[in-house]
Coordinates of C-alpha atoms in Angstrom, one line a residue:
M873 CA 93.3 161.8 226.3
N874 CA 95.8 164.0 228.2
I875 CA 97.9 164.6 224.8
G876 CA 94.7 165.7 223.5
N877 CA 93.6 168.0 225.9
E878 CA 97.2 169.9 225.9
M879 CA 96.8 170.8 222.3
A880 CA 93.7 172.0 222.9
I881 CA 94.7 174.4 225.4
S882 CA 97.4 175.3 223.3
Q883 CA 94.9 176.4 220.7
A884 CA 92.7 178.0 222.9
K885 CA 95.7 180.1 224.2
M886 CA 96.3 181.1 220.6
N887 CA 93.2 182.0 220.0
I888 CA 92.8 184.2 223.1
E889 CA 96.0 185.9 222.2
L890 CA 94.8 186.4 218.9
L891 CA 91.9 188.6 220.5
F892 CA 93.9 190.6 222.2
K893 CA 95.9 191.4 219.6
N894 CA 92.6 192.3 217.7
M895 CA 91.7 194.5 220.6
V896 CA 94.9 196.6 220.5
A897 CA 94.6 197.2 216.5
A898 CA 91.2 198.6 217.2
S899 CA 93.0 201.0 220.2
N900 CA 95.4 202.0 217.3
S901 CA 93.2 202.6 214.8
L902 CA 91.7 205.2 217.1
L903 CA 94.7 206.7 218.7
M904 CA 95.8 207.3 214.9
D905 CA 93.0 209.1 213.7
S906 CA 93.5 212.6 213.3
E907 CA 89.9 213.9 213.6
I908 CA 89.4 211.7 216.9
Q909 CA 92.4 213.4 218.5
D910 CA 90.9 217.0 217.6
I911 CA 87.7 215.9 219.1
M912 CA 89.5 214.3 222.1
K913 CA 91.3 217.7 222.7
Q914 CA 87.7 219.3 223.0
R915 CA 87.3 220.8 226.7
S916 CA 83.5 221.6 226.3
H917 CA 80.6 220.0 224.8
D918 CA 78.0 222.4 225.6
D919 CA 77.5 223.2 221.7
R920 CA 74.8 221.1 220.9
E921 CA 75.3 221.2 217.2
V922 CA 79.1 220.4 217.8
L923 CA 78.0 217.5 219.8
Y924 CA 75.8 215.9 217.1
R925 CA 78.2 216.6 214.5
N926 CA 80.9 214.9 216.6
S927 CA 78.6 212.1 217.9
R928 CA 77.7 211.1 214.1
L929 CA 81.8 211.4 213.4
M930 CA 82.5 209.3 216.0
R931 CA 79.8 206.4 215.1
S932 CA 81.5 206.3 211.7
K933 CA 84.6 206.1 213.1
Y934 CA 83.6 203.3 215.4
F935 CA 82.0 201.5 212.7
A936 CA 85.1 201.5 210.5
V937 CA 87.3 200.2 213.6
Q938 CA 84.4 197.5 214.4
T939 CA 84.4 196.1 211.0
S940 CA 88.1 195.8 210.6
A941 CA 89.3 194.5 214.0
L942 CA 86.6 193.6 216.1
D943 CA 84.4 192.2 213.3
N944 CA 84.5 188.3 214.6
Y945 CA 83.6 189.3 218.3
P946 CA 79.6 190.1 218.2
N947 CA 78.3 192.8 221.0
H948 CA 81.7 194.4 221.5
F949 CA 81.6 198.0 222.6
I950 CA 84.3 200.9 222.4
T951 CA 84.3 204.1 224.6
L952 CA 86.2 206.9 224.6
L953 CA 86.4 209.1 227.8
N954 CA 88.5 212.5 227.6
A955 CA 90.2 214.6 229.9
E956 CA 86.9 216.3 231.3
G957 CA 85.1 213.0 231.5
F958 CA 82.7 213.2 228.6
S959 CA 82.6 210.0 227.0
F960 CA 81.7 208.5 223.2
S961 CA 80.9 205.0 223.5
T962 CA 79.2 202.3 220.9
I963 CA 77.0 201.4 223.9
P964 CA 73.2 203.1 223.9
M965 CA 73.0 205.2 227.1
E966 CA 70.4 206.8 228.4
E967 CA 71.9 209.3 231.1
N968 CA 75.7 210.0 229.9
D969 CA 77.0 211.5 233.3
E970 CA 75.9 208.2 234.6
F971 CA 77.5 206.3 232.0
Q972 CA 80.6 208.2 232.2
S973 CA 80.5 207.6 236.2
F974 CA 80.5 203.9 235.7
M975 CA 83.2 203.8 232.8
R976 CA 85.3 205.6 235.7
S977 CA 84.6 203.2 238.3
L978 CA 85.9 200.3 235.3
L979 CA 88.8 202.2 235.2
D980 CA 89.5 202.5 239.3
K981 CA 89.0 198.9 239.4
E982 CA 91.5 198.1 236.9
R983 CA 93.9 200.5 238.8
V984 CA 94.5 202.5 236.1
V985 CA 96.7 205.5 236.7
R986 CA 95.4 208.6 235.2
N987 CA 98.2 210.8 234.1
D988 CA 100.5 207.4 232.8
N989 CA 100.7 206.2 229.2
Y990 CA 99.6 202.6 229.5
I991 CA 98.0 199.6 227.9
K992 CA 96.2 197.0 230.0
L993 CA 93.9 194.0 229.5
G994 CA 91.6 193.9 232.3
E995 CA 91.9 191.6 235.4
Y996 CA 88.3 191.2 236.1
T997 CA 85.0 190.4 234.1
H998 CA 82.8 193.4 234.6
N999 CA 78.7 192.9 234.2
I1000 CA 77.5 195.8 232.1
N1001 CA 74.0 196.6 231.4
F1002 CA 74.2 196.1 227.7
L1003 CA 70.5 197.1 226.0
P1004 CA 70.9 194.8 223.1
Y1005 CA 70.8 192.0 225.9
G1006 CA 68.4 194.1 227.9
Q1007 CA 70.4 192.6 231.2
L1008 CA 73.8 192.7 232.6
V1009 CA 76.6 190.9 230.3
P1010 CA 79.9 189.8 231.6
F1011 CA 82.8 191.8 229.7
V1012 CA 86.5 191.6 229.5
I1013 CA 87.9 195.2 228.6
L1014 CA 91.2 196.3 227.3
T1015 CA 92.0 200.1 228.8
R1016 CA 94.7 202.4 227.2
A1017 CA 95.4 205.9 227.4
Y1018 CA 94.8 207.8 224.7
M1019 CA 97.9 210.3 224.1
D1020 CA 98.0 213.6 222.2
F1021 CA 100.7 212.6 220.0
I1022 CA 101.0 216.1 218.7
G1023 CA 100.6 218.4 221.8
G1024 CA 101.6 215.7 223.9
G1025 CA 100.3 214.6 226.8
K1026 CA 96.9 212.4 227.6
S1027 CA 93.7 213.2 226.0
G1028 CA 91.8 210.4 227.7
D1029 CA 91.4 206.9 228.1
I1030 CA 90.1 203.8 225.3
I1031 CA 87.8 201.1 226.8
V1032 CA 87.2 198.2 224.5
G1033 CA 85.2 195.7 226.0
I1034 CA 84.3 192.2 224.4
P1035 CA 81.9 189.9 225.7
E1036 CA 82.7 187.2 228.3
S1037 CA 80.9 184.7 225.8
A1038 CA 83.7 185.3 223.4
L1039 CA 86.5 183.9 225.5
S1040 CA 83.9 180.8 226.8
D1041 CA 83.4 179.7 223.1
I1042 CA 87.3 179.6 222.6
L1043 CA 87.2 177.5 225.9
N1044 CA 84.6 175.2 224.6
G1045 CA 87.0 173.9 222.0
I1046 CA 88.6 172.2 225.1
V1047 CA 85.6 170.6 225.9
V1048 CA 85.3 167.0 224.2
R1049 CA 83.4 165.5 227.0
E1050 CA 81.2 166.8 229.3
S1051 CA 82.8 166.7 232.4
I1052 CA 85.6 168.4 231.0
R1053 CA 86.1 171.9 232.2
G1054 CA 88.1 175.1 230.8
Y1055 CA 89.2 178.6 232.5
V1056 CA 90.6 181.5 232.2
I1057 CA 92.0 183.1 235.5
N1058 CA 94.0 186.2 236.0
E1059 CA 97.0 186.6 238.2
R1060 CA 95.1 186.2 241.6
G1061 CA 93.4 182.9 240.1
E1062 CA 90.0 184.8 239.9
I1063 CA 88.2 183.2 236.9
L1064 CA 87.4 185.5 234.1
S1065 CA 86.1 183.3 231.9
S1066 CA 84.5 179.3 232.3
T1067 CA 82.9 176.7 230.6
N1068 CA 80.4 176.8 233.5
K1069 CA 78.7 180.7 234.0
A1070 CA 78.6 180.0 237.5
D1071 CA 82.4 179.9 238.0
I1072 CA 83.0 183.2 236.7
G1073 CA 84.3 185.7 239.7
T1074 CA 85.4 182.8 242.1
V1075 CA 88.9 181.9 242.7
L1076 CA 90.2 178.6 241.1
P1077 CA 90.6 176.0 243.9
Y1078 CA 93.8 174.6 243.1
F1079 CA 95.2 178.0 242.3
A1080 CA 98.1 177.6 244.4
E1081 CA 99.3 174.1 242.5
I1082 CA 98.9 176.5 239.2
Q1083 CA 101.3 179.0 240.6
K1084 CA 104.2 176.2 240.9
A1085 CA 103.4 174.8 237.8
G1086 CA 105.7 176.2 234.1
P1087 CA 104.7 178.2 231.1
T1088 CA 103.1 175.0 229.9
D1089 CA 102.4 172.0 232.5
T1090 CA 100.2 169.6 233.8
I1091 CA 99.5 169.3 237.5
E1092 CA 97.7 166.8 239.5
A1093 CA 95.3 168.1 242.0
L1094 CA 94.8 165.1 243.4
K1095 CA 92.9 167.0 246.5
F1096 CA 90.3 168.3 244.4
D1097 CA 90.1 165.0 241.9
V1098 CA 91.1 166.6 238.6
I1099 CA 94.0 166.5 236.2
A1100 CA 94.5 170.3 234.7
N1101 CA 96.3 171.3 231.7
V1102 CA 98.0 174.9 232.2
S1103 CA 99.2 177.3 229.9
H1104 CA 100.5 180.8 231.1
M1105 CA 100.1 184.0 228.8
E1106 CA 103.0 186.1 230.5
R1107 CA 102.4 189.3 228.4
L1108 CA 98.7 189.1 229.3
G1109 CA 98.8 188.0 232.5
W1110 CA 96.5 185.5 232.2
T1111 CA 96.7 181.6 232.8
V1112 CA 94.2 179.1 230.3
V1113 CA 93.2 175.7 232.4
G1114 CA 92.0 172.8 231.1
E1115 CA 90.5 170.5 233.9
V1116 CA 89.9 166.9 233.5
P1117 CA 88.4 164.5 236.4
D1118 CA 90.8 161.9 237.5
K1119 CA 88.2 159.6 237.1
L1120 CA 87.7 160.1 233.8
L1121 CA 91.4 160.0 232.7
Y1122 CA 92.1 156.8 234.8
A1123 CA 88.8 155.3 233.3
E1124 CA 89.8 155.9 229.8
I1125 CA 93.2 154.8 230.7
A1126 CA 92.0 151.5 232.0
A1127 CA 89.9 151.2 228.8
V1128 CA 93.1 151.8 226.8
R1129 CA 94.6 149.2 229.1
Q1130 CA 91.8 146.6 228.3
W1131 CA 92.0 147.8 224.6
L1132 CA 95.6 146.8 224.7
V1133 CA 95.1 143.5 226.7
Y1134 CA 92.7 142.6 223.9
V1135 CA 95.1 143.5 221.3
N1136 CA 97.7 141.7 222.6
L1137 CA 95.5 138.3 223.2
G1138 CA 94.8 138.9 219.5
F1139 CA 98.4 139.1 218.6
I1140 CA 99.2 136.1 220.9
A1141 CA 96.0 134.1 219.3
A1142 CA 97.7 135.2 215.5
F1143 CA 101.2 134.2 216.7
L1144 CA 100.1 131.1 218.0
T1145 CA 97.8 129.9 215.0
L1146 CA 100.9 131.2 213.0
A1147 CA 103.6 128.9 215.1
F1148 CA 101.3 125.9 215.1
W1149 CA 100.8 126.6 211.1
I1150 CA 104.8 126.8 210.8
A1151 CA 105.6 124.0 213.3
N1152 CA 103.0 121.7 211.7
G1153 CA 104.2 122.2 208.2
I1154 CA 107.6 121.5 209.5
S1155 CA 106.9 118.6 211.9
K1156 CA 104.5 117.0 209.5
P1157 CA 107.2 116.3 206.8
I1158 CA 109.5 115.3 208.9
G1159 CA 107.0 112.6 210.4
K1160 CA 106.6 111.3 207.3
L1161 CA 110.2 110.9 206.6
K1162 CA 110.9 109.5 210.4
R1163 CA 107.9 106.8 209.6
A1164 CA 109.6 105.9 206.3
T1165 CA 113.1 105.6 207.4
Y1166 CA 111.7 103.3 210.4
E1167 CA 109.9 101.4 207.4
F1168 CA 112.8 101.3 205.1
A1169 CA 115.3 100.1 208.2
T1170 CA 112.9 97.7 209.0
G1171 CA 113.4 96.0 205.7
R1172 CA 110.7 97.8 203.2
L1173 CA 112.8 99.2 200.6
D1174 CA 109.8 100.3 198.5
S1175 CA 109.4 102.8 201.0
R1176 CA 109.4 106.5 199.8
V1177 CA 108.1 109.9 201.2
E1178 CA 105.5 111.7 199.4
V1179 CA 106.8 114.6 198.3
S1180 CA 105.1 118.5 198.0
G1181 CA 106.3 121.9 197.9
V1182 CA 109.6 123.4 197.1
D1183 CA 111.5 123.7 200.8
E1184 CA 114.1 122.1 202.1
L1185 CA 112.3 119.5 203.6
A1186 CA 110.4 118.8 200.1
M1187 CA 114.5 118.5 199.0
L1188 CA 115.3 116.1 201.8
A1189 CA 112.4 114.0 200.7
L1190 CA 113.3 114.1 197.4
K1191 CA 117.2 113.0 198.4
F1192 CA 115.8 110.6 200.7
N1193 CA 113.4 108.6 198.0
K1194 CA 116.7 108.8 195.6
M1195 CA 118.9 107.3 198.0
T1196 CA 116.6 104.5 199.1
E1197 CA 115.7 103.8 195.3
E1198 CA 119.7 103.7 194.7
I1199 CA 119.8 101.3 197.8
G1200 CA 117.2 99.1 196.8
N1201 CA 118.8 98.7 193.3
L1202 CA 122.0 98.2 194.8
V1203 CA 120.5 95.5 197.3
Q1204 CA 119.0 93.5 194.3
Q1205 CA 121.8 93.4 192.2
V1206 CA 124.0 92.3 195.4
N1207 CA 120.9 89.5 195.9
E1208 CA 121.4 88.6 192.1
D1209 CA 125.3 88.7 192.0
E1210 CA 124.8 86.5 195.6
K1211 CA 122.9 84.3 193.5
A1212 CA 125.0 83.9 190.5
K1213 CA 127.6 83.4 192.8
R1214 CA 125.8 80.3 194.4
E1215 CA 125.0 79.0 191.3
L1216 CA 128.7 79.4 190.1
E1217 CA 130.0 77.7 193.1
I1218 CA 127.7 74.8 192.7
Q1219 CA 128.7 74.2 189.0
M1220 CA 132.7 74.7 190.3
L1221 CA 131.6 72.0 192.8
Y1222 CA 130.1 69.7 190.3
S1223 CA 133.2 70.6 187.6
Q1224 CA 135.9 69.8 190.5
I1225 CA 134.7 66.9 191.9
N1226 CA 137.3 64.8 192.8
P1227 CA 140.1 66.4 190.6
H1228 CA 142.6 64.0 191.6
F1229 CA 140.4 61.0 190.7
L1230 CA 140.6 62.8 187.0
F1231 CA 144.0 63.5 186.8
N1232 CA 145.0 59.8 188.3
T1233 CA 142.6 58.3 185.7
L1234 CA 144.4 60.3 183.1
N1235 CA 147.9 59.7 184.4
S1236 CA 146.7 55.7 184.2
I1237 CA 145.8 55.8 180.8
R1238 CA 149.0 57.6 179.7
W1239 CA 151.3 55.2 180.9
M1240 CA 148.9 52.4 179.4
A1241 CA 149.6 54.1 176.1
E1242 CA 153.1 54.5 176.8
A1243 CA 153.2 50.7 177.6
S1244 CA 151.5 49.9 174.7
K1245 CA 153.9 52.5 172.3
V1246 CA 151.1 54.4 171.6
Y1247 CA 153.5 57.6 172.1
N1248 CA 151.2 60.0 170.6
V1249 CA 148.5 59.4 172.5
S1250 CA 150.6 59.5 175.5
K1251 CA 151.7 63.2 174.5
L1252 CA 148.2 64.3 173.8
I1253 CA 147.1 63.2 177.1
A1254 CA 150.0 64.6 179.1
S1255 CA 149.2 67.6 177.4
L1256 CA 145.3 67.3 178.2
A1257 CA 146.6 66.6 182.1
Q1258 CA 148.4 69.8 182.3
L1259 CA 145.8 71.8 180.7
L1260 CA 143.4 70.4 183.0
R1261 CA 145.4 71.4 186.3
S1262 CA 146.3 74.6 185.0
S1263 CA 142.3 75.6 185.1
I1264 CA 140.9 73.7 187.4
V1265 CA 143.9 73.5 190.0
Q1266 CA 146.0 76.5 189.7
K1267 CA 143.8 79.2 191.5
N1268 CA 145.8 82.3 191.2
E1269 CA 144.2 84.7 188.6
I1270 CA 147.9 86.1 188.0
I1271 CA 150.2 83.6 186.8
P1272 CA 153.8 83.7 185.0
I1273 CA 154.2 84.3 181.4
A1274 CA 156.2 81.2 181.6
E1275 CA 153.7 79.2 182.5
E1276 CA 151.0 81.0 180.5
L1277 CA 153.1 79.4 177.4
D1278 CA 153.5 76.3 178.5
N1279 CA 149.8 76.0 178.8
I1280 CA 149.7 77.5 175.2
R1281 CA 152.6 74.7 173.9
H1282 CA 150.0 72.1 175.6
Y1283 CA 146.9 73.3 174.2
V1284 CA 148.6 73.8 170.6
T1285 CA 149.7 70.2 170.8
I1286 CA 146.0 68.7 171.2
Q1287 CA 145.4 71.1 168.4
K1288 CA 148.1 69.6 166.3
M1289 CA 146.7 66.3 167.1
R1290 CA 143.1 67.0 166.5
F1291 CA 143.9 68.6 162.7
A1292 CA 146.7 66.4 161.6
A1293 CA 149.7 69.0 161.8
L1294 CA 147.5 71.6 159.7
F1295 CA 150.0 74.3 161.3
V1296 CA 153.4 75.1 163.1
D1297 CA 154.1 76.9 166.0
E1298 CA 156.8 79.6 166.5
Y1299 CA 157.8 81.3 169.6
E1300 CA 160.4 84.3 169.8
I1301 CA 160.2 85.0 173.6
E1302 CA 163.0 87.4 175.4
D1303 CA 164.3 85.5 178.5
E1304 CA 163.2 88.7 180.9
V1305 CA 159.4 88.6 180.1
L1306 CA 159.0 85.0 181.4
Q1307 CA 159.4 86.2 185.0
Y1308 CA 156.5 88.5 184.8
G1309 CA 152.7 88.1 185.8
I1310 CA 150.0 87.7 183.2
P1311 CA 146.4 87.1 184.1
K1312 CA 145.7 83.0 183.3
L1313 CA 144.0 81.9 180.0
I1314 CA 144.7 85.2 178.4
L1315 CA 146.5 84.0 175.5
Q1316 CA 144.7 80.8 174.8
P1317 CA 141.6 82.2 173.0
I1318 CA 143.4 84.1 170.7
V1319 CA 145.3 81.4 169.7
E1320 CA 142.2 79.3 169.5
N1321 CA 141.1 81.7 167.5
S1322 CA 143.7 81.8 164.7
I1323 CA 143.4 77.9 164.7
L1324 CA 139.9 77.2 164.5
H1325 CA 139.0 80.3 162.2
G1326 CA 141.9 81.4 160.5
F1327 CA 143.3 78.3 159.5
A1328 CA 139.7 77.6 158.3
D1329 CA 139.4 76.0 154.7
I1330 CA 143.2 76.9 153.9
S1331 CA 145.0 74.9 151.4
Y1332 CA 148.6 75.8 152.9
K1333 CA 150.5 75.2 155.9
G1334 CA 149.3 77.4 158.6
R1335 CA 151.7 79.3 160.9
I1336 CA 151.2 81.1 164.4
H1337 CA 153.9 83.1 165.7
I1338 CA 154.2 84.3 169.0
R1339 CA 156.6 87.1 170.0
A1340 CA 157.2 88.5 174.0
Y1341 CA 159.4 91.2 174.6
R1342 CA 159.6 94.3 176.8
H1343 CA 158.9 97.7 175.4
Y1344 CA 159.5 100.6 178.2
D1345 CA 157.5 99.8 181.3
N1346 CA 155.2 97.4 179.3
V1347 CA 155.6 93.5 178.4
E1348 CA 154.0 93.2 174.8
I1349 CA 152.9 90.0 173.3
V1350 CA 151.8 89.6 169.7
I1351 CA 150.4 86.5 168.3
T1352 CA 150.5 86.7 164.5
D1353 CA 148.9 83.9 161.7
N1354 CA 148.9 83.6 158.1
G1355 CA 145.3 82.4 158.1
V1356 CA 142.4 83.9 156.0
G1357 CA 142.1 86.9 158.0
C1358 CA 139.0 89.2 158.1
D1359 CA 137.5 92.4 157.2
E1360 CA 137.8 95.4 159.9
S1361 CA 134.2 95.0 161.3
K1362 CA 134.5 91.5 162.0
L1363 CA 137.8 92.6 164.2
A1364 CA 135.6 94.9 165.8
S1365 CA 132.7 92.9 166.4
L1366 CA 135.1 90.3 168.0
L1367 CA 136.5 93.1 170.0
R1368 CA 133.0 93.8 171.7
D1369 CA 130.4 91.0 171.1
K1370 CA 130.4 88.9 174.3
S1371 CA 128.2 86.6 173.0
A1372 CA 130.6 85.4 170.6
S1373 CA 132.6 83.1 172.8
S1374 CA 134.8 80.2 171.8
N1375 CA 133.8 76.8 171.7
G1376 CA 136.8 75.8 172.3
F1377 CA 138.6 74.7 175.8
S1378 CA 138.4 77.7 178.1
S1379 CA 135.0 78.8 176.5
I1380 CA 136.4 82.5 176.7
G1381 CA 136.1 84.7 173.5
I1382 CA 138.1 87.3 172.5
S1383 CA 135.8 90.1 173.5
N1384 CA 135.7 88.5 177.0
V1385 CA 140.3 88.7 176.9
N1386 CA 139.5 92.1 175.9
E1387 CA 136.9 93.1 179.2
R1388 CA 139.4 91.2 181.3
L1389 CA 142.4 93.5 180.3
K1390 CA 140.6 96.7 180.7
L1391 CA 139.1 95.7 183.7
H1392 CA 142.6 94.5 185.4
F1393 CA 144.9 97.3 183.7
G1394 CA 142.8 100.1 182.3
A1395 CA 141.2 100.9 178.7
D1396 CA 145.0 101.7 177.6
Y1397 CA 145.4 98.0 177.7
A1398 CA 142.9 96.8 175.4
L1399 CA 143.4 94.3 172.7
Q1400 CA 144.8 95.6 169.5
M1401 CA 143.4 93.4 166.2
N1402 CA 144.7 94.0 162.6
N1403 CA 144.8 92.1 159.5
V1404 CA 148.7 91.4 158.3
A1405 CA 149.4 92.3 154.9
G1406 CA 149.4 89.3 152.5
G1407 CA 146.6 87.7 154.7
G1408 CA 146.4 86.7 158.5
T1409 CA 145.8 88.5 161.7
S1410 CA 147.9 89.9 164.0
T1411 CA 146.9 90.5 167.8
K1412 CA 148.8 92.7 170.7
V1413 CA 148.6 92.0 174.3
K1414 CA 149.8 94.9 176.3
L1415 CA 150.7 94.2 180.0
P1416 CA 152.4 96.4 182.6
I1417 CA 155.5 95.2 184.3
L1418 CA 154.0 92.5 186.8
S1419 CA 156.7 91.2 189.5
L1420 CA 155.8 88.0 191.5
Q1421 CA 157.0 86.8 194.8
P1422 CA 156.3 83.5 196.2
T1423 CA 153.8 83.4 199.4
T1424 CA 152.6 80.8 201.3
L1425 CA 149.3 80.6 199.8
G1426 CA 150.8 81.2 196.1
M1427 CA 151.5 84.3 194.1
E1428 CA 151.2 87.5 195.0
L1429 CA 150.6 90.4 192.2
L1430 CA 153.0 93.3 192.6
K1431 CA 153.5 96.2 190.2
D1432 CA 157.3 96.7 189.5
D1433 CA 158.9 100.3 190.4

């Protein structure tokens, strides 16, 4: 309210200054009129005809001024007093002499110096018997010397009066509440106009505080329980005062404070609601994730989090679901692998039941054949025993190439006995490669394929040629036969078809050999099978250089530098 009251005081000040400017403008019009100048110079007004003519002329002049400068202020008056004391006024009067005397008293009260050129806004409110009202009406006046601009000197005085109601109407713009009051005071603190007519003519009680205020200021007259906004009009000598009871101001401050409390409580409630909603939106998904994690940790591998939304927690839940699914698949795979491993171990146990008994029995049969001079049977049993020893007793996955070639020779010996020397075997081995390593049972399935499939239904002597040599940083073993061969699609099928296992000694097919080589050494070491011009098949086994060193447990695989 205080800011609004200051703005109202400022507006009232501007309106009062405008009123003063209009009064001055009216006096200027009278001063500048040459006909009025002539009338004011006349020393005698005894001639009735001249007086009548002058009176009519003055009324027309007054009317022109009133309708231009003073039109916004009803019931104003204009009076001209010449040097002889004769007056021309817009106020109807019964006795000119009495009226002239009254007007002279106004000038005396306003302390007008008779012979000086002056312009002055009244310091008092004057009660004038204004006939249109039929009662005494308070006026504020502007007095000014009427100067003879041609002959020089003072010809008389101008008095322009505005009803005090014009000021109080301006002050009413300050009153936005019934208990608020507005005043216009002079330099002595006397009230010239007020929103309460009873105050006119009295001295404002806290004028002493106003004297200490700045041009535009707010004072606290605590002794009188009021707060006032003041604005001084230095040129006019007046001050506009807007008075607000401190109880009203403090009541509004209390109301604003209470309103702010309610607004703050509303904001706090809204903030808490929003915070709860946000916290619930965060904690609820976290709680779901926590429960799912606990369930997963306690063995429920199918535990999943329900995903909703697209925020970070939803992405985390998706990742959790994907992780648990992958872990579940891995656990299932591990369980299946363990189950297969146990079954394989059982099978191995069955197959390895007392291998010494098996070897001892074969040796007994061998010696019986020797004693009976059935040497071919003895040789067959010796080869079979060596093959069984290599496959059952030998635990090392990587064995020397020399040992692998010995196994091939034993295997070929058995097959020659079986197929009545249907084929011959030839070896072209570099001594250097015999010491290098090779995965166990790599060559046997290849040789077996040549015997069982390559020499099937041939009418000529079959031949298997095995060549082993070093080629840069690799060992290459080429097994070539002169069998019937096969087309390219069949060769490709042999390399990839895992179901096409051999029915021979090791039950390991060509495709399994190919997979073992790639698992051990990479795709660059896959088998290479090709048809030989003129008939037959050539299979190349490529190995990295593997140096074997003896250990207490067997053979250790090392890469050759």
